[in-house]
Amino acid sequence: MKCPQLRLRSGFTLIELLVVIAIIAILIGLLLPAVQKVREAAARAKCSNNLKQLGIALHAYHDANGAFPVGQYNGYTGTATLWNRACWVQGILPYVEQGPLYSNFDVMKTSSALVATKKDTIVPPLVCPSDPNSPKTNTVDKNHTSTAAGLTGLLEVQGLHTNYVACAGSTSWSAANAANLNGMFYVQSMTRITDVTDGTTNTLMLGEILVSPDTTVNDMRGRYSNAWDGNNWFSTAYPPNTTVSDVQSYQGVSIPFAPVTTSTPGPSILSSRSRHTGGVNTALGDGSVRFVSNSVDPTAYLNAGTRAGGEIPGSL
């Protein structure tokens, strides 16, 4: 008589299953930081490429016009005859493959960039992929209305806010000095390469800022189609990603990594900020791009903001 054979069924015990799950969880935990680092490296490289494009565009503008574009057309106490409420961004649009958008603003050159249509168009080289609040296009200023001819109802939508701003020098700015700052860009500036006597390789031209989320409060930082408070400039008075608050003479929105206070009347100042680990991307006057650490020597960084300060160049 044959004994029946027992069939053994293979499988996992509960303990084995829990061990496998724990191992998988550990591997995922080890992998996620690596993935995040890869993503940030790619975003930082894209940001660097954006600044490179903008630097080339600024030099192309210089070649065509004999000077870099005006930092800001209107002053603090009045309007400009041409390109009122415009800044350096409009002039370089044809050189970043935005000819139609430039034409859209160009028809407003005798009126105001403020009232131009399509100002919420996203211009990729002006947007840093590491900033979670970019692209910012739809901020509505419900606290500011106008009855001026042609402006009624058009002051509200402020348009694209850029992550890249021009270097105005190493100081704050106000109505008293905004037309005579020590950087490459300021009110009615028409800086030539020959004016940068500190050397274009030693002088900062562009830097990064962070923008606030779209809200019903109008934070001007980065706003380029309604520029009147130096909101498309930065200063080297403080190192990158400083904890010192930015200052505007009009309303603002403080956010993590980019605090702001309002001083009316009073001087304004913006510092370079980013969400890149450890520093910010910058473009120098020769069009080259460099990553500047938060721990940069403050004096070297301060001096890099001036175009003709005569300082001994430091290491950025």
Short mmCIF file of C-alpha atoms in Angstrom, two decimals:
data_model
loop_
_atom_site.label_atom_id
_atom_site.label_comp_id
_atom_site.label_asym_id
_atom_site.label_seq_id
_atom_site.Cartn_x
_atom_site.Cartn_y
_atom_site.Cartn_z
CA MET A 1 0.00 0.00 0.00
CA LYS A 2 1.41 3.35 -1.09
CA CYS A 3 1.48 6.20 1.34
CA PRO A 4 -0.02 9.42 -0.01
CA GLN A 5 2.60 12.05 -0.81
CA LEU A 6 2.23 15.40 0.83
CA ARG A 7 2.49 18.43 -1.48
CA LEU A 8 4.42 21.27 0.11
CA ARG A 9 3.29 24.76 -1.00
CA SER A 10 6.02 27.34 -1.17
CA GLY A 11 5.30 30.92 -0.02
CA PHE A 12 6.27 33.81 2.23
CA THR A 13 5.69 33.88 5.89
CA LEU A 14 4.35 37.09 7.37
CA ILE A 15 7.74 37.86 8.88
CA GLU A 16 9.48 37.42 5.53
CA LEU A 17 6.94 39.69 3.85
CA LEU A 18 7.47 42.38 6.45
CA VAL A 19 11.24 42.14 6.00
CA VAL A 20 10.88 42.58 2.24
CA ILE A 21 8.61 45.61 2.70
CA ALA A 22 11.09 47.12 5.14
CA ILE A 23 13.96 46.62 2.69
CA ILE A 24 11.97 48.23 -0.12
CA ALA A 25 11.11 51.19 2.11
CA ILE A 26 14.78 51.66 3.00
CA LEU A 27 15.79 51.55 -0.68
CA ILE A 28 13.13 54.11 -1.58
CA GLY A 29 14.31 56.31 1.27
CA LEU A 30 17.86 56.12 -0.05
CA LEU A 31 16.77 56.71 -3.64
CA LEU A 32 14.51 59.76 -3.18
CA PRO A 33 17.28 62.18 -2.08
CA ALA A 34 19.35 61.06 -5.06
CA VAL A 35 16.41 61.68 -7.40
CA GLN A 36 15.86 65.10 -5.85
CA LYS A 37 19.54 65.95 -6.28
CA VAL A 38 19.39 64.94 -9.94
CA ARG A 39 16.29 67.06 -10.48
CA GLU A 40 17.85 70.08 -8.79
CA ALA A 41 21.06 69.63 -10.79
CA ALA A 42 19.00 69.63 -13.97
CA ALA A 43 17.02 72.69 -12.82
CA ARG A 44 20.20 74.54 -11.87
CA ALA A 45 21.70 73.72 -15.29
CA LYS A 46 18.54 75.00 -16.99
CA CYS A 47 18.68 78.17 -14.90
CA SER A 48 22.31 78.66 -15.87
CA ASN A 49 21.39 78.22 -19.52
CA ASN A 50 18.63 80.83 -19.15
CA LEU A 51 21.13 83.35 -17.82
CA LYS A 52 23.50 82.50 -20.64
CA GLN A 53 20.76 83.23 -23.18
CA LEU A 54 19.93 86.51 -21.49
CA GLY A 55 23.60 87.50 -21.37
CA ILE A 56 23.99 86.81 -25.09
CA ALA A 57 20.79 88.78 -25.75
CA LEU A 58 22.09 91.77 -23.79
CA HIS A 59 25.33 91.75 -25.79
CA ALA A 60 23.40 91.40 -29.05
CA TYR A 61 21.39 94.46 -28.05
CA HIS A 62 24.64 96.28 -27.23
CA ASP A 63 26.10 95.38 -30.64
CA ALA A 64 23.00 96.72 -32.39
CA ASN A 65 22.52 99.88 -30.31
CA GLY A 66 25.94 100.80 -28.96
CA ALA A 67 24.89 100.34 -25.33
CA PHE A 68 23.06 97.95 -23.03
CA PRO A 69 19.31 98.53 -22.66
CA VAL A 70 17.94 101.06 -20.20
CA GLY A 71 17.54 99.61 -16.71
CA GLN A 72 14.21 101.38 -16.21
CA TYR A 73 12.69 104.05 -18.41
CA ASN A 74 10.59 106.11 -16.04
CA GLY A 75 11.85 107.66 -12.85
CA TYR A 76 10.33 107.53 -9.41
CA THR A 77 8.58 110.89 -9.64
CA GLY A 78 7.44 111.04 -13.25
CA THR A 79 6.77 109.22 -16.50
CA ALA A 80 8.98 108.58 -19.49
CA THR A 81 8.40 109.93 -23.00
CA LEU A 82 9.10 106.52 -24.52
CA TRP A 83 8.54 103.06 -23.05
CA ASN A 84 6.98 104.35 -19.84
CA ARG A 85 6.81 101.58 -17.21
CA ALA A 86 9.17 99.40 -19.27
CA CYS A 87 12.66 98.19 -18.36
CA TRP A 88 15.63 96.31 -19.82
CA VAL A 89 13.54 93.21 -20.57
CA GLN A 90 11.48 94.65 -23.45
CA GLY A 91 14.57 95.59 -25.46
CA ILE A 92 16.05 92.10 -25.52
CA LEU A 93 12.85 90.22 -26.42
CA PRO A 94 13.79 89.97 -30.14
CA TYR A 95 17.06 88.32 -29.10
CA VAL A 96 15.37 85.56 -27.09
CA GLU A 97 13.08 84.52 -29.94
CA GLN A 98 10.21 86.75 -28.80
CA GLY A 99 9.92 89.07 -31.79
CA PRO A 100 6.09 89.07 -31.87
CA LEU A 101 5.93 89.87 -28.16
CA TYR A 102 8.41 92.71 -28.67
CA SER A 103 6.21 94.10 -31.45
CA ASN A 104 3.28 93.92 -29.06
CA PHE A 105 5.15 96.17 -26.63
CA ASP A 106 6.69 98.29 -29.38
CA VAL A 107 3.31 99.74 -30.36
CA MET A 108 3.04 101.03 -26.79
CA LYS A 109 6.41 102.76 -26.73
CA THR A 110 4.81 106.21 -26.91
CA SER A 111 2.21 105.30 -24.29
CA SER A 112 2.98 102.78 -21.55
CA ALA A 113 4.13 99.18 -21.31
CA LEU A 114 1.66 99.02 -18.46
CA VAL A 115 -1.31 98.87 -20.84
CA ALA A 116 0.19 96.44 -23.35
CA THR A 117 -1.72 93.25 -24.04
CA LYS A 118 -0.16 89.76 -23.89
CA LYS A 119 2.13 90.84 -21.07
CA ASP A 120 1.25 87.59 -19.30
CA THR A 121 3.03 85.62 -22.06
CA ILE A 122 5.47 83.15 -20.53
CA VAL A 123 9.00 83.81 -21.79
CA PRO A 124 10.95 80.62 -20.92
CA PRO A 125 14.41 82.24 -20.48
CA LEU A 126 12.92 84.53 -17.82
CA VAL A 127 11.64 81.69 -15.62
CA CYS A 128 13.77 79.64 -13.22
CA PRO A 129 12.55 76.03 -12.95
CA SER A 130 13.63 75.82 -9.30
CA ASP A 131 11.24 78.54 -8.16
CA PRO A 132 7.95 76.84 -7.15
CA ASN A 133 6.05 80.12 -7.69
CA SER A 134 7.16 80.54 -11.31
CA PRO A 135 5.88 81.23 -13.84
CA LYS A 136 3.90 84.00 -12.16
CA THR A 137 1.53 85.73 -14.58
CA ASN A 138 -1.87 86.52 -13.09
CA THR A 139 -1.38 88.76 -10.09
CA VAL A 140 -4.28 91.18 -9.83
CA ASP A 141 -3.75 94.43 -7.95
CA LYS A 142 -7.17 95.13 -6.49
CA ASN A 143 -5.75 97.91 -4.32
CA HIS A 144 -4.75 100.11 -7.25
CA THR A 145 -7.10 101.55 -9.85
CA SER A 146 -6.79 104.44 -12.27
CA THR A 147 -9.12 106.78 -14.10
CA ALA A 148 -6.40 107.98 -16.49
CA ALA A 149 -7.35 107.92 -20.16
CA GLY A 150 -6.71 104.53 -21.68
CA LEU A 151 -5.69 102.97 -18.38
CA THR A 152 -8.99 102.23 -16.67
CA GLY A 153 -9.26 98.53 -15.88
CA LEU A 154 -5.80 97.77 -17.24
CA LEU A 155 -3.79 98.34 -14.08
CA GLU A 156 -4.99 95.17 -12.45
CA VAL A 157 -3.34 92.28 -14.32
CA GLN A 158 0.39 92.78 -13.88
CA GLY A 159 1.71 90.12 -16.27
CA LEU A 160 4.80 87.91 -16.11
CA HIS A 161 7.18 88.38 -13.19
CA THR A 162 10.75 87.36 -14.01
CA ASN A 163 13.24 85.38 -11.93
CA TYR A 164 16.17 87.24 -13.47
CA VAL A 165 17.03 90.84 -12.64
CA ALA A 166 19.74 93.30 -13.62
CA CYS A 167 22.49 94.46 -11.28
CA ALA A 168 21.98 98.05 -10.15
CA GLY A 169 25.12 98.12 -8.04
CA SER A 170 26.03 97.80 -4.39
CA THR A 171 23.56 100.20 -2.75
CA SER A 172 19.85 100.75 -2.23
CA TRP A 173 17.93 103.11 -4.54
CA SER A 174 15.41 105.90 -4.22
CA ALA A 175 14.18 108.91 -6.18
CA ALA A 176 17.34 110.76 -5.09
CA ASN A 177 19.88 108.38 -6.65
CA ALA A 178 18.05 105.96 -8.98
CA ALA A 179 19.35 107.74 -12.08
CA ASN A 180 22.97 107.52 -10.93
CA LEU A 181 23.60 104.11 -9.36
CA ASN A 182 27.00 102.41 -9.47
CA GLY A 183 25.93 99.22 -11.26
CA MET A 184 25.34 98.51 -14.94
CA PHE A 185 21.58 99.24 -14.87
CA TYR A 186 19.50 102.06 -13.37
CA VAL A 187 16.96 104.72 -14.41
CA GLN A 188 17.65 105.85 -17.98
CA SER A 189 20.99 104.01 -17.98
CA MET A 190 22.64 103.41 -21.33
CA THR A 191 25.79 101.69 -20.14
CA ARG A 192 28.46 100.80 -22.70
CA ILE A 193 31.06 98.09 -22.33
CA THR A 194 33.71 100.81 -22.16
CA ASP A 195 31.91 102.27 -19.13
CA VAL A 196 32.56 99.07 -17.18
CA THR A 197 36.10 100.02 -16.23
CA ASP A 198 36.26 97.42 -13.47
CA GLY A 199 36.20 94.87 -16.29
CA THR A 200 33.22 92.92 -17.57
CA THR A 201 34.70 89.70 -16.18
CA ASN A 202 34.67 91.26 -12.69
CA THR A 203 31.24 92.92 -12.78
CA LEU A 204 27.86 91.32 -12.17
CA MET A 205 25.23 91.94 -14.84
CA LEU A 206 22.30 89.62 -13.94
CA GLY A 207 21.16 87.68 -10.91
CA GLU A 208 18.23 85.67 -9.60
CA ILE A 209 15.30 86.53 -7.38
CA LEU A 210 12.32 84.59 -6.05
CA VAL A 211 8.78 85.69 -6.85
CA SER A 212 5.76 85.50 -4.61
CA PRO A 213 2.66 83.46 -5.51
CA ASP A 214 -0.13 85.00 -7.57
CA THR A 215 -2.33 86.81 -5.06
CA THR A 216 -4.61 89.80 -4.81
CA VAL A 217 -1.73 91.75 -3.27
CA ASN A 218 0.74 93.14 -5.73
CA ASP A 219 4.36 92.19 -4.98
CA MET A 220 6.38 94.11 -7.57
CA ARG A 221 9.54 92.00 -7.43
CA GLY A 222 10.32 90.74 -10.94
CA ARG A 223 7.42 92.57 -12.61
CA TYR A 224 8.74 93.85 -15.94
CA SER A 225 5.77 95.38 -17.79
CA ASN A 226 5.01 97.87 -15.01
CA ALA A 227 8.47 98.73 -13.71
CA TRP A 228 8.82 101.89 -11.66
CA ASP A 229 10.49 101.06 -8.34
CA GLY A 230 13.58 99.22 -9.52
CA ASN A 231 11.61 96.00 -9.25
CA ASN A 232 13.74 94.40 -11.97
CA TRP A 233 17.08 95.14 -10.33
CA PHE A 234 19.14 93.66 -7.50
CA SER A 235 21.89 94.96 -5.25
CA THR A 236 25.04 93.28 -3.94
CA ALA A 237 24.78 95.06 -0.59
CA TYR A 238 23.95 91.72 1.04
CA PRO A 239 25.18 88.23 0.07
CA PRO A 240 22.94 85.81 -1.87
CA ASN A 241 19.93 84.41 0.01
CA THR A 242 20.46 86.83 2.87
CA THR A 243 18.03 86.78 5.78
CA VAL A 244 17.85 90.57 5.55
CA SER A 245 14.46 91.57 4.22
CA ASP A 246 14.02 93.14 0.79
CA VAL A 247 12.49 96.63 0.88
CA GLN A 248 9.99 98.14 -1.55
CA SER A 249 8.34 101.55 -1.48
CA TYR A 250 5.01 99.89 -2.28
CA GLN A 251 3.16 96.82 -1.03
CA GLY A 252 4.78 93.38 -1.03
CA VAL A 253 4.23 89.79 0.04
CA SER A 254 6.75 88.14 2.35
CA ILE A 255 7.32 84.46 1.61
CA PRO A 256 9.77 81.87 2.95
CA PHE A 257 13.28 82.55 1.60
CA ALA A 258 12.21 86.01 0.32
CA PRO A 259 10.94 88.36 3.04
CA VAL A 260 9.99 91.92 2.12
CA THR A 261 9.00 95.06 3.99
CA THR A 262 7.37 98.26 2.75
CA SER A 263 8.90 101.70 3.25
CA THR A 264 6.88 104.64 1.96
CA PRO A 265 8.63 106.88 1.28
CA GLY A 266 12.05 105.36 1.54
CA PRO A 267 14.82 103.52 -0.29
CA SER A 268 14.25 100.17 -1.97
CA ILE A 269 16.59 97.23 -2.25
CA LEU A 270 16.35 93.67 -3.55
CA SER A 271 18.88 90.92 -2.91
CA SER A 272 19.64 87.95 -5.14
CA ARG A 273 17.80 84.82 -4.01
CA SER A 274 17.11 81.32 -5.36
CA ARG A 275 15.97 77.85 -4.36
CA HIS A 276 19.21 76.29 -5.58
CA THR A 277 21.16 74.55 -2.86
CA GLY A 278 23.87 76.81 -1.46
CA GLY A 279 23.73 79.86 -3.70
CA VAL A 280 22.53 81.63 -6.83
CA ASN A 281 23.34 81.69 -10.52
CA THR A 282 24.66 84.97 -11.90
CA ALA A 283 25.77 86.39 -15.24
CA LEU A 284 28.84 88.60 -15.46
CA GLY A 285 29.29 91.55 -17.77
CA ASP A 286 31.10 89.46 -20.36
CA GLY A 287 28.09 87.13 -20.64
CA SER A 288 29.66 84.25 -18.71
CA VAL A 289 27.62 82.49 -16.02
CA ARG A 290 28.84 81.71 -12.53
CA PHE A 291 27.32 80.08 -9.44
CA VAL A 292 27.89 82.30 -6.40
CA SER A 293 27.80 80.63 -2.99
CA ASN A 294 25.84 81.99 -0.05
CA SER A 295 29.14 81.99 1.83
CA VAL A 296 30.90 84.20 -0.73
CA ASP A 297 33.21 86.82 0.74
CA PRO A 298 30.80 89.73 1.37
CA THR A 299 33.33 92.38 0.31
CA ALA A 300 34.15 90.60 -2.94
CA TYR A 301 30.45 90.24 -3.71
CA LEU A 302 29.75 93.88 -2.81
CA ASN A 303 32.53 95.08 -5.11
CA ALA A 304 31.36 92.88 -7.98
CA GLY A 305 28.19 94.96 -8.17
CA THR A 306 29.95 98.16 -9.22
CA ARG A 307 30.89 98.91 -12.82
CA ALA A 308 33.61 101.48 -12.14
CA GLY A 309 34.47 101.31 -8.44
CA GLY A 310 38.14 100.66 -8.98
CA GLU A 311 38.18 97.89 -6.37
CA ILE A 312 40.63 94.99 -6.47
CA PRO A 313 38.58 92.05 -7.81
CA GLY A 314 37.79 89.34 -5.28
CA SER A 315 36.88 85.71 -5.79
CA LEU A 316 33.21 84.96 -6.31
#
